[in-house]
Amino acid sequence: MDFALLWLGLLLPLVAALDFGYHHQEEMEAFLKDVAQNYSSITHLHSIGKSVKGRHLWVLVVGRSPKEHRIGIPEFKYVANMHGDETVGRELLLHLIDYLVTNDGKDPEITNLINSTRIHIMPTMNPDGFEAVRKPDCFYTNGRENNNFYDLNRNFPDAFEFNNVSRQPETVAIMEWLKTETFVLSANLHGGALVASYPFDNGVAATGSSYSRSLTPDDDVFEYLANTYASRNLNMRKGDQCKNKMNFPNGVTNGYSWYPLKGGMQDYNYIWAQCFEITLELSCCKYPREEKLPFFWDSNKASLIEYIKQVHLGVKGQVFDYKGNPLPNVIVEVQDRRHICPYKTNKFGEYYLLLLPGSYTLNVTVPGHEPHLTKVIIPKKSQDFSALKKDILFPLRGKLDSILVSNPPCPMIPLYSTLPSHSAATKPSLFLFLVTLFHILLK
Ligand SMILES: *[C@@H]1O[C@H](CO)[C@@H](O)[C@H](O)[C@H]1NC(C)=O
Ligand SMILES: *[C@@H]1O[C@H](CO)[C@@H](O)[C@H](O)[C@H]1NC(C)=O
Ligand SMILES: *[C@@H]1O[C@H](CO)[C@@H](O)[C@H](O)[C@H]1NC(C)=O
Ligand SMILES: *[C@@H]1O[C@H](CO)[C@@H](O)[C@H](O)[C@H]1NC(C)=O
Ligand SMILES: [Zn+2]
């Protein structure tokens, strides 16, 4: 009999503090506050705003310096439950938090990750929607939208067409949050399908819409990122797991090829916030029974961790003037992959560019001065918890004033107004249109 007690005693410390069940706002807050208190040196809990009904939008940050950015440490984020009735991601992120904090200093991979990365985790972007679901349903419930009946994944500015919607408090909170950190990589967790979907979600002929797709200049990186997630999730990578839904080879798809949408969050992140974001659809059933949650955690844990590590792809560094002062607001881009809104150094003069191994030319430009071109070779094994580090000395002649004043803000909406717009010829095919009708309520 003492054996049983002994075993229990040995096992208890290993048992996660968090149970597998749905955590409503109050329980979720209690858990997050507990974590922030018990692991105060590596976590920082803060609210980025409030929902329509006044619920806090919590973000827990995990990192060696959780309260503030440190030079060279990239910022990563996960956001779940923006559709309040897509619930798996919400619980997965709570378990991810539990897993990260309890394995720090124990598991070398997690310790390295926490040492090298600042990880921002937002378990719910739509707490009102989650609480509004009266009867959990696999397909659709009122909880998808926020409390003003807006779909938050249609509520962002759109670069391809004018998105005339009233910006909701949850959306505004995210837009403001994105300005406060230099986020590099992100994923947005949904349910109702099993696929990793990458930008763009909207498009025009110039991005490939005549071929029923819409690709970014960083498409190689995005496909790699989506595959990194999908290939570690046994069901997702099979590609056709949800009955009557589309077949996704290897469990990945371009967002627009699946179906176009306007005002989505991933396009907004990539275009306006210099942050690569993909959309993860994690369960055929949007709101599964809670007995299924351990299965979802087991099948997503490796993917969730491996995806965070990808924030260390490519190259990073600071841009300095000849006196060694860091230069903010300098455009640093790879030649031939220019962004709609040019990616610029932050206030510490830092840049982060996610790139696969290969040889690239960086174009470093201070508006009003000659561009400075410099070669960089990203080695094959370049991501041992750090991107290749390359600081750049900008050979600046003359005055610096022009960059200290920040350049005109990018968003001229729509950014593609001068390009050929949607027309009959560039609309997706009838087949895609029908697919759209059936799938409009997923991502
Ligand atoms: C925090 O610590 C308290 C006291 O040791 C413990 O009861 C609780 O389960 C811990 N919670 C978490 C989330 O670690
Ligand atoms: C992680 O950081 C801690 C604290 O700064 C340090 O003691 C430890 O050696 C680091 N571990 C790894 C694996 O880098
Ligand atoms: C935007 O919506 C408002 C209110 O619905 C309407 O008055 C306005 O004309 C719309 N603007 C455009 C450009 O569609
Ligand atoms: C470098 O970037 C600047 C600003 O984005 C652009 O105007 C210029 O054409 C680019 N030069 C080259 C050689 O790519
Ligand atoms: Zn969704």
Short mmCIF file of C-alpha atoms and ligand atoms in Angstrom, two decimals:
data_model
loop_
_atom_site.label_atom_id
_atom_site.label_comp_id
_atom_site.label_asym_id
_atom_site.label_seq_id
_atom_site.Cartn_x
_atom_site.Cartn_y
_atom_site.Cartn_z
CA MET A 1 0.00 0.00 0.00
CA ASP A 2 2.89 2.34 0.69
CA PHE A 3 4.11 1.65 -2.79
CA ALA A 4 1.02 3.25 -4.20
CA LEU A 5 1.54 6.33 -2.07
CA LEU A 6 5.19 6.47 -2.98
CA TRP A 7 4.33 6.33 -6.66
CA LEU A 8 1.76 9.00 -6.26
CA GLY A 9 4.28 11.18 -4.49
CA LEU A 10 6.80 10.69 -7.25
CA LEU A 11 4.32 11.40 -9.98
CA LEU A 12 2.61 14.43 -8.56
CA PRO A 13 5.30 17.02 -9.30
CA LEU A 14 5.30 15.91 -12.93
CA VAL A 15 1.57 16.31 -13.38
CA ALA A 16 0.75 19.49 -15.20
CA ALA A 17 -0.94 22.12 -13.08
CA LEU A 18 -3.42 22.55 -15.89
CA ASP A 19 -6.26 20.12 -16.58
CA PHE A 20 -7.63 19.19 -19.97
CA GLY A 21 -10.93 20.97 -20.07
CA TYR A 22 -12.30 24.25 -21.33
CA HIS A 23 -11.24 27.23 -19.29
CA HIS A 24 -13.67 30.10 -19.25
CA GLN A 25 -12.48 33.65 -18.79
CA GLU A 26 -12.28 33.55 -15.00
CA GLU A 27 -10.45 30.22 -14.82
CA MET A 28 -8.16 31.27 -17.63
CA GLU A 29 -7.29 34.50 -15.85
CA ALA A 30 -6.66 32.60 -12.63
CA PHE A 31 -4.32 30.22 -14.41
CA LEU A 32 -2.42 33.01 -16.19
CA LYS A 33 -2.03 34.97 -12.96
CA ASP A 34 -0.82 31.86 -11.17
CA VAL A 35 1.79 31.24 -13.84
CA ALA A 36 2.89 34.86 -13.81
CA GLN A 37 3.34 34.66 -10.07
CA ASN A 38 4.98 31.22 -9.85
CA TYR A 39 7.36 31.87 -12.75
CA SER A 40 7.84 35.59 -12.36
CA SER A 41 11.41 35.67 -13.66
CA ILE A 42 10.50 34.29 -17.10
CA THR A 43 6.92 35.50 -17.59
CA HIS A 44 5.08 38.76 -17.92
CA LEU A 45 1.27 38.96 -17.99
CA HIS A 46 -0.42 42.00 -19.44
CA SER A 47 -3.68 42.97 -21.09
CA ILE A 48 -3.52 44.67 -24.49
CA GLY A 49 -7.06 46.01 -24.26
CA LYS A 50 -10.63 44.98 -23.67
CA SER A 51 -13.34 43.24 -25.64
CA VAL A 52 -16.69 44.86 -26.39
CA LYS A 53 -18.06 43.47 -23.12
CA GLY A 54 -15.02 44.65 -21.19
CA ARG A 55 -13.12 41.37 -20.87
CA HIS A 56 -9.34 41.70 -20.82
CA LEU A 57 -7.35 40.54 -23.83
CA TRP A 58 -4.52 38.79 -22.01
CA VAL A 59 -1.06 38.16 -23.32
CA LEU A 60 1.47 36.10 -21.41
CA VAL A 61 5.08 36.69 -22.45
CA VAL A 62 7.68 33.98 -21.85
CA GLY A 63 11.38 34.73 -22.14
CA ARG A 64 14.57 35.38 -20.23
CA SER A 65 13.75 39.08 -20.32
CA PRO A 66 9.94 38.88 -20.42
CA LYS A 67 9.18 42.53 -19.72
CA GLU A 68 11.18 44.15 -22.47
CA HIS A 69 12.82 43.58 -25.79
CA ARG A 70 16.51 42.80 -25.85
CA ILE A 71 18.66 43.46 -28.88
CA GLY A 72 19.09 40.30 -30.92
CA ILE A 73 16.17 38.45 -29.29
CA PRO A 74 13.35 38.08 -31.83
CA GLU A 75 9.72 38.54 -30.82
CA PHE A 76 7.34 35.65 -31.59
CA LYS A 77 3.59 35.40 -31.03
CA TYR A 78 0.65 33.01 -31.07
CA VAL A 79 -2.95 34.28 -31.12
CA ALA A 80 -5.91 31.91 -30.73
CA ASN A 81 -9.69 31.93 -30.58
CA MET A 82 -10.33 35.06 -32.69
CA HIS A 83 -13.37 33.09 -33.77
CA GLY A 84 -14.88 32.50 -30.36
CA ASP A 85 -16.36 29.12 -31.27
CA GLU A 86 -13.02 27.71 -32.51
CA THR A 87 -11.79 26.55 -29.17
CA VAL A 88 -8.95 24.06 -29.56
CA GLY A 89 -6.25 26.70 -30.08
CA ARG A 90 -7.28 28.48 -26.91
CA GLU A 91 -6.69 25.41 -24.77
CA LEU A 92 -3.55 24.41 -26.68
CA LEU A 93 -1.98 27.77 -25.91
CA LEU A 94 -2.73 27.38 -22.20
CA HIS A 95 -1.04 23.99 -22.30
CA LEU A 96 1.85 25.43 -24.27
CA ILE A 97 2.35 28.02 -21.54
CA ASP A 98 2.28 25.30 -18.92
CA TYR A 99 4.75 23.22 -20.91
CA LEU A 100 7.20 26.08 -21.49
CA VAL A 101 7.35 27.28 -17.90
CA THR A 102 7.54 23.84 -16.33
CA ASN A 103 10.31 22.71 -18.67
CA ASP A 104 12.55 25.73 -18.36
CA GLY A 105 15.88 24.62 -16.95
CA LYS A 106 14.87 20.95 -17.40
CA ASP A 107 14.49 20.34 -21.11
CA PRO A 108 17.49 21.76 -23.04
CA GLU A 109 15.39 22.55 -26.11
CA ILE A 110 12.84 24.56 -24.14
CA THR A 111 15.57 26.25 -22.11
CA ASN A 112 17.36 27.26 -25.29
CA LEU A 113 14.13 28.52 -26.77
CA ILE A 114 13.35 30.66 -23.74
CA ASN A 115 16.91 31.96 -23.67
CA SER A 116 16.87 33.00 -27.31
CA THR A 117 13.29 34.08 -27.99
CA ARG A 118 10.61 36.29 -26.51
CA ILE A 119 7.33 34.39 -26.91
CA HIS A 120 4.01 36.25 -26.68
CA ILE A 121 0.96 34.04 -26.16
CA MET A 122 -2.62 35.27 -26.49
CA PRO A 123 -5.02 32.40 -25.76
CA THR A 124 -8.09 34.35 -26.82
CA MET A 125 -8.65 37.37 -29.02
CA ASN A 126 -12.43 37.01 -28.79
CA PRO A 127 -13.36 36.19 -25.19
CA ASP A 128 -16.93 37.47 -25.69
CA GLY A 129 -17.49 35.08 -28.58
CA PHE A 130 -16.21 32.15 -26.55
CA GLU A 131 -18.53 32.95 -23.66
CA ALA A 132 -21.47 33.51 -26.01
CA VAL A 133 -21.49 29.93 -27.29
CA ARG A 134 -24.44 28.31 -25.60
CA LYS A 135 -24.26 24.90 -27.17
CA PRO A 136 -20.88 23.72 -28.46
CA ASP A 137 -21.13 22.79 -32.12
CA CYS A 138 -18.70 21.36 -34.64
CA PHE A 139 -19.79 23.68 -37.43
CA TYR A 140 -21.04 27.12 -36.62
CA THR A 141 -22.37 29.04 -33.66
CA ASN A 142 -23.05 32.66 -32.77
CA GLY A 143 -19.72 32.74 -30.92
CA ARG A 144 -17.74 33.12 -34.13
CA GLU A 145 -18.19 36.88 -34.17
CA ASN A 146 -17.48 39.40 -31.45
CA ASN A 147 -20.25 40.91 -29.37
CA ASN A 148 -21.12 43.44 -32.12
CA PHE A 149 -21.52 40.59 -34.65
CA TYR A 150 -18.29 41.36 -36.49
CA ASP A 151 -16.05 38.62 -37.81
CA LEU A 152 -12.65 39.72 -36.47
CA ASN A 153 -10.83 37.96 -39.29
CA ARG A 154 -12.54 40.30 -41.76
CA ASN A 155 -12.01 43.40 -39.66
CA PHE A 156 -8.47 44.54 -40.52
CA PRO A 157 -7.40 47.05 -43.17
CA ASP A 158 -6.84 45.31 -46.48
CA ALA A 159 -4.08 46.12 -48.93
CA PHE A 160 -5.95 44.94 -52.00
CA GLU A 161 -9.38 46.52 -51.65
CA PHE A 162 -11.05 48.99 -49.39
CA ASN A 163 -12.38 47.26 -46.27
CA ASN A 164 -15.16 49.53 -45.14
CA VAL A 165 -16.02 48.01 -41.79
CA SER A 166 -16.22 49.51 -38.36
CA ARG A 167 -12.94 48.60 -36.64
CA GLN A 168 -13.76 46.61 -33.51
CA PRO A 169 -12.07 47.08 -30.11
CA GLU A 170 -10.45 43.64 -30.33
CA THR A 171 -9.00 44.50 -33.75
CA VAL A 172 -7.82 47.93 -32.64
CA ALA A 173 -6.13 46.35 -29.62
CA ILE A 174 -4.18 44.01 -31.91
CA MET A 175 -3.23 46.81 -34.30
CA GLU A 176 -1.90 48.91 -31.42
CA TRP A 177 -0.08 45.93 -29.92
CA LEU A 178 1.69 45.27 -33.22
CA LYS A 179 3.15 48.78 -33.07
CA THR A 180 4.69 48.17 -29.65
CA GLU A 181 6.98 45.25 -30.59
CA THR A 182 8.98 44.20 -33.62
CA PHE A 183 7.19 40.89 -34.11
CA VAL A 184 8.99 38.64 -36.55
CA LEU A 185 6.91 35.47 -36.73
CA SER A 186 3.38 34.56 -35.69
CA ALA A 187 0.54 32.09 -36.11
CA ASN A 188 -3.16 32.53 -35.73
CA LEU A 189 -5.02 29.45 -34.45
CA HIS A 190 -8.43 28.40 -35.81
CA GLY A 191 -10.64 25.35 -36.17
CA GLY A 192 -13.10 23.77 -38.58
CA ALA A 193 -10.46 22.29 -40.91
CA LEU A 194 -6.99 20.77 -40.73
CA VAL A 195 -4.48 22.80 -42.66
CA ALA A 196 -1.68 25.34 -42.39
CA SER A 197 -2.60 28.26 -44.64
CA TYR A 198 -0.18 30.99 -45.68
CA PRO A 199 -0.55 34.51 -47.18
CA PHE A 200 -2.00 36.10 -49.05
CA ASP A 201 -5.65 35.62 -48.22
CA ASN A 202 -6.59 38.38 -50.63
CA GLY A 203 -4.98 39.37 -53.90
CA VAL A 204 -4.96 40.90 -57.34
CA ALA A 205 -3.58 39.83 -60.70
CA ALA A 206 -0.14 41.10 -59.67
CA THR A 207 0.01 38.52 -56.87
CA GLY A 208 -1.27 35.66 -59.02
CA SER A 209 -5.02 35.80 -58.61
CA SER A 210 -5.55 34.93 -62.28
CA TYR A 211 -4.08 31.56 -61.35
CA SER A 212 -6.36 31.22 -58.32
CA ARG A 213 -3.65 31.99 -55.83
CA SER A 214 -2.01 35.01 -54.26
CA LEU A 215 1.65 34.70 -53.37
CA THR A 216 4.04 36.92 -51.46
CA PRO A 217 7.63 37.54 -52.54
CA ASP A 218 8.55 35.39 -49.52
CA ASP A 219 6.57 32.42 -50.75
CA ASP A 220 9.45 29.95 -50.33
CA VAL A 221 9.70 30.90 -46.67
CA PHE A 222 5.94 30.74 -46.12
CA GLU A 223 5.64 27.31 -47.69
CA TYR A 224 8.50 26.13 -45.53
CA LEU A 225 6.86 27.57 -42.42
CA ALA A 226 3.49 25.97 -43.19
CA ASN A 227 5.19 22.65 -43.91
CA THR A 228 7.17 22.86 -40.69
CA TYR A 229 3.91 22.92 -38.78
CA ALA A 230 1.89 20.50 -40.90
CA SER A 231 4.58 17.85 -41.29
CA ARG A 232 4.80 17.31 -37.53
CA ASN A 233 1.06 16.89 -37.12
CA LEU A 234 0.22 13.37 -38.26
CA ASN A 235 -3.35 14.13 -39.22
CA MET A 236 -2.79 17.50 -40.77
CA ARG A 237 -0.09 16.27 -43.08
CA LYS A 238 -2.40 13.60 -44.52
CA GLY A 239 -4.26 16.47 -46.09
CA ASP A 240 -7.82 15.18 -46.33
CA GLN A 241 -8.90 14.58 -42.82
CA CYS A 242 -12.15 16.50 -42.61
CA LYS A 243 -15.01 14.83 -44.43
CA ASN A 244 -16.50 16.71 -47.38
CA LYS A 245 -13.80 19.32 -47.23
CA MET A 246 -11.00 20.14 -49.57
CA ASN A 247 -7.98 17.96 -50.02
CA PHE A 248 -4.80 19.83 -49.07
CA PRO A 249 -1.60 18.18 -50.31
CA ASN A 250 0.72 17.80 -47.30
CA GLY A 251 -1.76 19.73 -45.19
CA VAL A 252 -0.76 23.17 -46.47
CA THR A 253 -2.40 25.71 -48.73
CA ASN A 254 -2.15 29.26 -49.94
CA GLY A 255 -4.95 31.23 -48.28
CA TYR A 256 -6.30 32.71 -51.50
CA SER A 257 -6.32 29.35 -53.32
CA TRP A 258 -8.44 27.93 -50.56
CA TYR A 259 -10.77 30.91 -50.70
CA PRO A 260 -10.12 34.66 -50.87
CA LEU A 261 -11.07 36.88 -47.98
CA LYS A 262 -10.84 40.56 -47.22
CA GLY A 263 -9.63 42.13 -43.99
CA GLY A 264 -7.84 39.08 -42.57
CA MET A 265 -5.27 39.22 -39.82
CA GLN A 266 -2.43 37.31 -41.49
CA ASP A 267 -2.20 39.63 -44.50
CA TYR A 268 -2.30 42.59 -42.14
CA ASN A 269 0.60 41.22 -40.09
CA TYR A 270 2.74 40.57 -43.15
CA ILE A 271 2.00 43.84 -44.93
CA TRP A 272 1.80 46.37 -42.10
CA ALA A 273 3.59 44.84 -39.12
CA GLN A 274 6.64 43.24 -40.78
CA CYS A 275 5.53 39.99 -39.16
CA PHE A 276 5.18 36.71 -41.04
CA GLU A 277 1.93 35.10 -39.92
CA ILE A 278 0.23 31.88 -40.99
CA THR A 279 -3.24 30.56 -40.15
CA LEU A 280 -3.46 27.17 -38.48
CA GLU A 281 -6.70 25.20 -38.72
CA LEU A 282 -6.32 22.61 -35.99
CA SER A 283 -9.50 20.53 -35.78
CA CYS A 284 -12.27 19.42 -38.13
CA CYS A 285 -14.71 20.10 -35.33
CA LYS A 286 -14.63 23.71 -34.23
CA TYR A 287 -15.67 23.05 -30.65
CA PRO A 288 -14.92 19.42 -29.82
CA ARG A 289 -15.79 17.65 -26.58
CA GLU A 290 -13.18 18.28 -23.93
CA GLU A 291 -12.25 14.59 -23.78
CA LYS A 292 -10.56 15.21 -27.14
CA LEU A 293 -8.25 17.92 -25.83
CA PRO A 294 -5.41 15.58 -24.72
CA PHE A 295 -5.38 14.16 -28.26
CA PHE A 296 -5.09 17.65 -29.75
CA TRP A 297 -2.29 18.58 -27.39
CA ASP A 298 -0.37 15.39 -28.25
CA SER A 299 -0.76 15.93 -31.97
CA ASN A 300 0.19 19.63 -31.93
CA LYS A 301 2.83 19.92 -29.24
CA ALA A 302 5.85 19.16 -31.45
CA SER A 303 4.54 21.44 -34.20
CA LEU A 304 3.88 24.32 -31.83
CA ILE A 305 7.43 24.17 -30.45
CA GLU A 306 9.14 23.64 -33.80
CA TYR A 307 7.23 26.51 -35.35
CA ILE A 308 8.47 28.93 -32.67
CA LYS A 309 12.05 27.92 -33.47
CA GLN A 310 11.59 29.16 -37.04
CA VAL A 311 11.77 32.73 -35.78
CA HIS A 312 15.53 32.10 -35.96
CA LEU A 313 15.61 31.55 -39.71
CA GLY A 314 17.61 33.88 -41.91
CA VAL A 315 19.57 36.92 -40.90
CA LYS A 316 19.37 39.63 -38.25
CA GLY A 317 21.47 42.52 -37.06
CA GLN A 318 21.72 46.22 -36.50
CA VAL A 319 22.41 49.08 -38.87
CA PHE A 320 24.90 51.70 -37.62
CA ASP A 321 26.24 54.98 -38.89
CA TYR A 322 30.01 55.54 -39.06
CA LYS A 323 30.03 56.77 -35.47
CA GLY A 324 28.44 53.54 -34.27
CA ASN A 325 25.00 54.95 -33.59
CA PRO A 326 22.16 52.56 -34.40
CA LEU A 327 19.95 53.83 -37.23
CA PRO A 328 16.18 53.46 -36.91
CA ASN A 329 13.76 53.63 -39.85
CA VAL A 330 16.25 52.36 -42.40
CA ILE A 331 14.74 50.15 -45.08
CA VAL A 332 16.42 46.73 -45.06
CA GLU A 333 15.08 44.33 -47.65
CA VAL A 334 16.28 41.53 -49.83
CA GLN A 335 16.63 42.46 -53.44
CA ASP A 336 13.76 41.00 -55.47
CA ARG A 337 11.57 40.49 -52.43
CA ARG A 338 10.39 43.98 -51.76
CA HIS A 339 7.44 44.36 -49.47
CA ILE A 340 4.35 46.43 -50.13
CA CYS A 341 5.28 48.46 -47.06
CA PRO A 342 9.09 48.35 -46.92
CA TYR A 343 10.48 46.56 -43.86
CA LYS A 344 12.46 48.97 -41.69
CA THR A 345 14.80 48.89 -38.72
CA ASN A 346 13.23 49.41 -35.31
CA LYS A 347 14.25 52.05 -32.79
CA PHE A 348 17.37 50.04 -31.91
CA GLY A 349 18.41 49.95 -35.55
CA GLU A 350 17.56 46.25 -35.71
CA TYR A 351 16.31 44.24 -38.64
CA TYR A 352 15.17 40.61 -38.86
CA LEU A 353 14.70 38.88 -42.21
CA LEU A 354 13.32 35.34 -42.38
CA LEU A 355 15.13 33.58 -45.22
CA LEU A 356 15.94 30.02 -46.21
CA PRO A 357 19.60 29.01 -46.70
CA GLY A 358 21.09 30.60 -49.82
CA SER A 359 22.80 33.68 -51.07
CA TYR A 360 21.05 37.04 -51.06
CA THR A 361 21.70 40.72 -51.63
CA LEU A 362 20.48 43.03 -48.90
CA ASN A 363 19.37 46.47 -49.98
CA VAL A 364 19.83 48.95 -47.16
CA THR A 365 18.23 52.30 -47.93
CA VAL A 366 17.98 55.57 -46.12
CA PRO A 367 15.39 57.58 -48.02
CA GLY A 368 17.15 60.37 -49.87
CA HIS A 369 20.47 58.51 -50.01
CA GLU A 370 22.04 55.97 -52.34
CA PRO A 371 21.03 52.38 -51.47
CA HIS A 372 23.79 50.32 -49.90
CA LEU A 373 23.90 46.78 -51.29
CA THR A 374 25.57 43.99 -49.37
CA LYS A 375 25.81 40.23 -49.96
CA VAL A 376 24.86 37.68 -47.36
CA ILE A 377 25.09 33.90 -47.42
CA ILE A 378 22.72 32.05 -45.10
CA PRO A 379 24.36 28.72 -44.29
CA LYS A 380 22.42 25.46 -44.35
CA LYS A 381 22.55 24.89 -40.62
CA SER A 382 21.72 28.42 -39.72
CA GLN A 383 19.20 28.07 -37.00
CA ASP A 384 20.63 26.90 -33.75
CA PHE A 385 18.42 29.29 -31.85
CA SER A 386 19.90 32.25 -33.65
CA ALA A 387 19.65 33.64 -37.15
CA LEU A 388 22.88 34.56 -38.89
CA LYS A 389 24.09 37.78 -37.32
CA LYS A 390 25.14 40.56 -39.65
CA ASP A 391 25.53 44.15 -38.53
CA ILE A 392 25.70 46.76 -41.24
CA LEU A 393 27.67 49.96 -41.30
CA PHE A 394 25.77 52.41 -43.45
CA PRO A 395 28.21 54.51 -45.46
CA LEU A 396 26.28 57.67 -44.93
CA ARG A 397 27.53 60.92 -46.39
CA GLY A 398 25.82 64.11 -45.40
CA LYS A 399 23.02 64.63 -42.99
CA LEU A 400 21.03 62.07 -41.08
CA ASP A 401 18.00 64.21 -40.41
CA SER A 402 15.84 62.54 -43.01
CA ILE A 403 15.67 59.23 -41.17
CA LEU A 404 15.11 60.60 -37.72
CA VAL A 405 11.86 62.03 -38.95
CA SER A 406 9.93 58.88 -39.70
CA ASN A 407 9.00 58.44 -43.35
CA PRO A 408 5.42 58.82 -44.50
CA PRO A 409 3.26 56.04 -43.10
CA CYS A 410 2.82 53.18 -45.49
CA PRO A 411 -0.86 52.50 -45.57
CA MET A 412 -2.32 54.12 -48.61
CA ILE A 413 -5.46 52.02 -48.75
CA PRO A 414 -5.81 50.09 -50.92
CA LEU A 415 -2.14 49.78 -51.65
CA TYR A 416 -2.81 48.05 -54.91
CA SER A 417 -5.29 50.56 -56.26
CA THR A 418 -3.05 51.34 -59.21
CA LEU A 419 -2.65 47.70 -60.13
CA PRO A 420 -5.23 45.81 -62.19
CA SER A 421 -8.11 45.12 -59.85
CA HIS A 422 -10.48 42.20 -59.64
CA SER A 423 -12.25 41.60 -62.90
CA ALA A 424 -14.16 38.69 -64.31
CA ALA A 425 -10.93 37.32 -65.72
CA THR A 426 -9.06 37.44 -62.46
CA LYS A 427 -11.79 36.16 -60.19
CA PRO A 428 -11.33 32.65 -58.90
CA SER A 429 -12.95 29.89 -60.89
CA LEU A 430 -16.54 28.83 -60.43
CA PHE A 431 -15.28 25.77 -58.60
CA LEU A 432 -13.44 27.93 -56.14
CA PHE A 433 -16.45 30.12 -55.83
CA LEU A 434 -18.56 27.14 -54.82
CA VAL A 435 -15.89 25.96 -52.44
CA THR A 436 -15.93 29.46 -51.01
CA LEU A 437 -19.62 29.24 -50.32
CA PHE A 438 -19.08 26.10 -48.28
CA HIS A 439 -16.01 27.25 -46.45
CA ILE A 440 -16.63 30.87 -45.86
CA LEU A 441 -16.97 30.28 -42.14
CA LEU A 442 -13.64 28.70 -41.37
CA LYS A 443 -10.53 30.85 -41.41
C1 LIG B 1 1.53 28.01 -8.41
O1 LIG B 1 2.00 27.70 -7.12
C2 LIG B 1 0.98 27.30 -6.22
C3 LIG B 1 1.62 27.17 -4.82
O2 LIG B 1 2.75 26.33 -4.88
C4 LIG B 1 0.38 25.99 -6.71
O3 LIG B 1 -0.67 25.59 -5.83
C5 LIG B 1 -0.20 26.21 -8.10
O4 LIG B 1 -0.69 24.98 -8.63
C6 LIG B 1 0.86 26.78 -9.03
N1 LIG B 1 0.21 27.09 -10.27
C7 LIG B 1 0.80 27.02 -11.47
C8 LIG B 1 -0.03 27.34 -12.65
O5 LIG B 1 1.97 26.75 -11.60
C1 LIG B 2 20.03 29.90 -20.52
O1 LIG B 2 20.12 31.08 -19.76
C2 LIG B 2 20.43 30.84 -18.40
C3 LIG B 2 20.27 32.13 -17.62
O2 LIG B 2 20.79 33.23 -18.33
C4 LIG B 2 21.85 30.27 -18.34
O3 LIG B 2 22.21 30.00 -17.00
C5 LIG B 2 21.88 28.96 -19.13
O4 LIG B 2 23.18 28.47 -19.20
C6 LIG B 2 21.34 29.15 -20.54
N1 LIG B 2 21.14 27.83 -21.10
C7 LIG B 2 21.32 27.53 -22.36
C8 LIG B 2 21.05 26.13 -22.75
O5 LIG B 2 21.68 28.37 -23.17
C1 LIG B 3 -18.49 53.01 -45.88
O1 LIG B 3 -19.57 52.69 -45.04
C2 LIG B 3 -20.31 53.81 -44.61
C3 LIG B 3 -21.33 53.36 -43.57
O2 LIG B 3 -21.82 52.09 -43.87
C4 LIG B 3 -20.97 54.47 -45.83
O3 LIG B 3 -21.69 55.61 -45.42
C5 LIG B 3 -19.87 54.89 -46.80
O4 LIG B 3 -20.43 55.41 -47.98
C6 LIG B 3 -18.98 53.68 -47.15
N1 LIG B 3 -17.88 54.14 -47.97
C7 LIG B 3 -17.47 53.51 -49.05
C8 LIG B 3 -16.31 54.10 -49.78
O5 LIG B 3 -17.97 52.46 -49.43
C1 LIG B 4 16.73 49.42 -52.93
O1 LIG B 4 15.60 49.80 -52.15
C2 LIG B 4 15.10 51.08 -52.46
C3 LIG B 4 14.02 51.44 -51.46
O2 LIG B 4 13.11 50.40 -51.29
C4 LIG B 4 14.63 51.11 -53.90
O3 LIG B 4 14.15 52.39 -54.22
C5 LIG B 4 15.77 50.72 -54.83
O4 LIG B 4 15.30 50.61 -56.15
C6 LIG B 4 16.40 49.41 -54.41
N1 LIG B 4 17.59 49.20 -55.19
C7 LIG B 4 17.93 48.02 -55.71
C8 LIG B 4 19.19 47.98 -56.50
O5 LIG B 4 17.25 47.02 -55.55
ZN ZN B 5 -11.60 30.68 -37.74
#
